XYZ file of C-alpha atoms in Angstrom:
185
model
C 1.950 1.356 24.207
C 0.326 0.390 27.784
C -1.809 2.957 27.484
C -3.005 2.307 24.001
C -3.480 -1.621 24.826
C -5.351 -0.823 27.659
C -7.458 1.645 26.026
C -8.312 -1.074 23.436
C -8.602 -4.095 25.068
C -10.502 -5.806 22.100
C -7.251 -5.580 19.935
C -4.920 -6.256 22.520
C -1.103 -5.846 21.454
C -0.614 -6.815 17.960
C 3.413 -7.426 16.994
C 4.298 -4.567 14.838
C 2.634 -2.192 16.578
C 5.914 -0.496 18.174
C 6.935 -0.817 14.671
C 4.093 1.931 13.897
C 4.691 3.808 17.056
C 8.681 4.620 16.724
C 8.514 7.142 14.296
C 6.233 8.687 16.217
C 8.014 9.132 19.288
C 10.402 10.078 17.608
C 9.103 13.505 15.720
C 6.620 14.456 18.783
C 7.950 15.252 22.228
C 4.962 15.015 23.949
C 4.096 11.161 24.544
C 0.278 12.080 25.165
C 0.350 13.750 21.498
C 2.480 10.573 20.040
C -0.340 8.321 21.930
C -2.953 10.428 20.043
C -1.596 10.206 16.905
C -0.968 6.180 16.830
C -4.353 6.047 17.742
C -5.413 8.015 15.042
C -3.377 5.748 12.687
C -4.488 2.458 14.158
C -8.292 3.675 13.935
C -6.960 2.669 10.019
C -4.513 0.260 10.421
C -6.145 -2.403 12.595
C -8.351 -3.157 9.853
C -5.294 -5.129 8.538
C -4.307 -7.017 11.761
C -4.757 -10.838 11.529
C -8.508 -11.792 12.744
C -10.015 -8.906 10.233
C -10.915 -8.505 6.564
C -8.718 -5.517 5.998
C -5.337 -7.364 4.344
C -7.336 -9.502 2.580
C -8.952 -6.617 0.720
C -5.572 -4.815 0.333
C -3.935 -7.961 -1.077
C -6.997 -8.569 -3.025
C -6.882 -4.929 -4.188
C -3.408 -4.659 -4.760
C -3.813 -7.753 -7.462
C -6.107 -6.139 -9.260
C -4.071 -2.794 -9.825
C -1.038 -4.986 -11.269
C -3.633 -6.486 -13.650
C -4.569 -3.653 -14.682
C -1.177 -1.157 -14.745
C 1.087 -4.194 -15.690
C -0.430 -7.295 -17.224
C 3.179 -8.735 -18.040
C 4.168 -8.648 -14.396
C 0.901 -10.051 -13.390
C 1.332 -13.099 -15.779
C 4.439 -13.745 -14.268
C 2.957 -13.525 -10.488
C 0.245 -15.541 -11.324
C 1.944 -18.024 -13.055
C 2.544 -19.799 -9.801
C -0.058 -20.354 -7.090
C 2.678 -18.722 -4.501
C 1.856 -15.244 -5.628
C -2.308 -15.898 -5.752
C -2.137 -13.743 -2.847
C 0.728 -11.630 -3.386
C 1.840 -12.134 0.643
C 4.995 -10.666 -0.250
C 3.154 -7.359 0.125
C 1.574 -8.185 3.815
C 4.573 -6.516 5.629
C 3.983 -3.217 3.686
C 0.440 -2.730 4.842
C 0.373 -4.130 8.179
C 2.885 -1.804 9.076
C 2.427 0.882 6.524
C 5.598 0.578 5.113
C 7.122 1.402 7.938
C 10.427 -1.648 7.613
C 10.285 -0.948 3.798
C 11.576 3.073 4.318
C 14.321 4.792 6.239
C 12.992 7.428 9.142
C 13.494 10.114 6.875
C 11.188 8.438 4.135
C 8.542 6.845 5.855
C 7.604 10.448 7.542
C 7.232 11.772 4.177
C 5.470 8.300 2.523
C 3.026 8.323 5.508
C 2.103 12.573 5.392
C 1.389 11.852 1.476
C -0.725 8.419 2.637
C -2.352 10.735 5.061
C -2.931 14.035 2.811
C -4.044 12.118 0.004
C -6.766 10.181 2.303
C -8.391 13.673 2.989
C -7.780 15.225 -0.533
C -8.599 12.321 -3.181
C -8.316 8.716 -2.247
C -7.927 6.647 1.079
C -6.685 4.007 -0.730
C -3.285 5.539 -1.866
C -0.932 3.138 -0.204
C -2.419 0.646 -2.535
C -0.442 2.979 -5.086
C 2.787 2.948 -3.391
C 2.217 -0.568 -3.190
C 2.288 -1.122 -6.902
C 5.016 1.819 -7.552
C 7.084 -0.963 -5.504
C 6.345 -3.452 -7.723
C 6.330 -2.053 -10.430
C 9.632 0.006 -10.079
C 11.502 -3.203 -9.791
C 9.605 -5.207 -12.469
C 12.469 -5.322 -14.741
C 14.393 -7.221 -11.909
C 11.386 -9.613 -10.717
C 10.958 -10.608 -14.251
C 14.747 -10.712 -15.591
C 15.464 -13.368 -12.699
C 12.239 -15.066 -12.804
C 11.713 -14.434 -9.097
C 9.573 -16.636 -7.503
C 7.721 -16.066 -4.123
C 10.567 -16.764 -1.757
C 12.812 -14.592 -3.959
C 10.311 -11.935 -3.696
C 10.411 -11.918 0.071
C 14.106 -12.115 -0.047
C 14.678 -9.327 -2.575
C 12.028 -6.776 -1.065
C 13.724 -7.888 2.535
C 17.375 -6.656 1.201
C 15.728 -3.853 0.013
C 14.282 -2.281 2.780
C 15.157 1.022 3.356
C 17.344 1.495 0.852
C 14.147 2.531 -2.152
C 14.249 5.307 -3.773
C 11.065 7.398 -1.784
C 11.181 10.700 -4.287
C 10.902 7.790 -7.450
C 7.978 5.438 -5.959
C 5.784 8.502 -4.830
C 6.319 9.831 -8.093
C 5.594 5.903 -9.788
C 2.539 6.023 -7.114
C 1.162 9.645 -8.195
C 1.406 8.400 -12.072
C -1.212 5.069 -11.301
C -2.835 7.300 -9.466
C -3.130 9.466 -12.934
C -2.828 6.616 -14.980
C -5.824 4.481 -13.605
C -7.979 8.387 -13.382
C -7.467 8.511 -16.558
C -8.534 5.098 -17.973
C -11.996 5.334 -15.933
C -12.477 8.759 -17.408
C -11.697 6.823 -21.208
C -14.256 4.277 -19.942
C -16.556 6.826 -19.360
């Protein structure tokens, strides 16, 4: 982390980033290849560190997909000016999900984040985003959650989601929102 903070003096240490860096250290060995990698990752991720536009577009973008996908749930979150900004969410992509998932989980969430960056869309943690709302919409809108019991329920959560069920909820609004701009077309 020394290294990396010295190397990028601009950014500086951010809290969360040994969040990001555990797993890494974990599956590689070889700190100089672990140092590479996080790199690699923050090159994306410090768009969304506080002083830069990157988690405002995420949040913004993250909105508009639950429009979209599920215009009940949205009612509901926007019914309240708490969830304008859906900061219940700002955990997941400052640190990539990384306090949402177990170890075995987030190593498979990120390679699919990764491989589906270089084969159709950078933007598919938006999708795993909204699989995580959306898989529990039946709960958010059965106890009327507001935003603190949001936080709270996505906080007793972590690590215990199902990873197999929201890639597979992520892949389908993937699909689902292809779809509808092809219709459009």
């Amino acid at each position: 982390m020394v290294t990396y903070v010295r190397r990028n003096l601009d950014d500086g240490y951010i809290q969360g980033m040994c969040d990001i860096l555990a797993p890494l250290l974990v599956i590689f060995e070889d700190e100089a290849l672990a140092l590479e990698c996080f790199t690699m990752l923050m090159s994306r991720l410090r768009e969304n560190f506080p002083q830069r536009s990157g988690m405002d577009h995420c949040l913004m973008n993250l909105r508009s997909l639950i429009q979209v996908v599920d215009p009940q749930i949205f009612s509901m979150l926007t019914s309240t000016s708490d969830f304008t900004h859906l900061y219940f969410s700002y955990r997941w992509f400052l640190l990539d999900f990384k306090r949402e998932l177990s170890y075995d989980s987030i190593f498979r969430v990120w390679e699919t984040i990764w491989a589906a960056a270089r084969t159709f869309s950078p933007h598919f943690s938006l999708f795993f985003a909204l699989a995580m709302v959306t898989n529990y919409r039946d709960v958010i809108i059965g106890n009327n959650m507001d935003f603190t019991d949001m936080i709270k329920f996505f906080n007793e959560m972590a690590e215990r989601h199902d990873c197999n069920r929201l890639l597979a909820a992520a892949r389908a609004h993937v699909k689902c929102l292809q779809n509808l701009v092809q219709h459009l077309r």
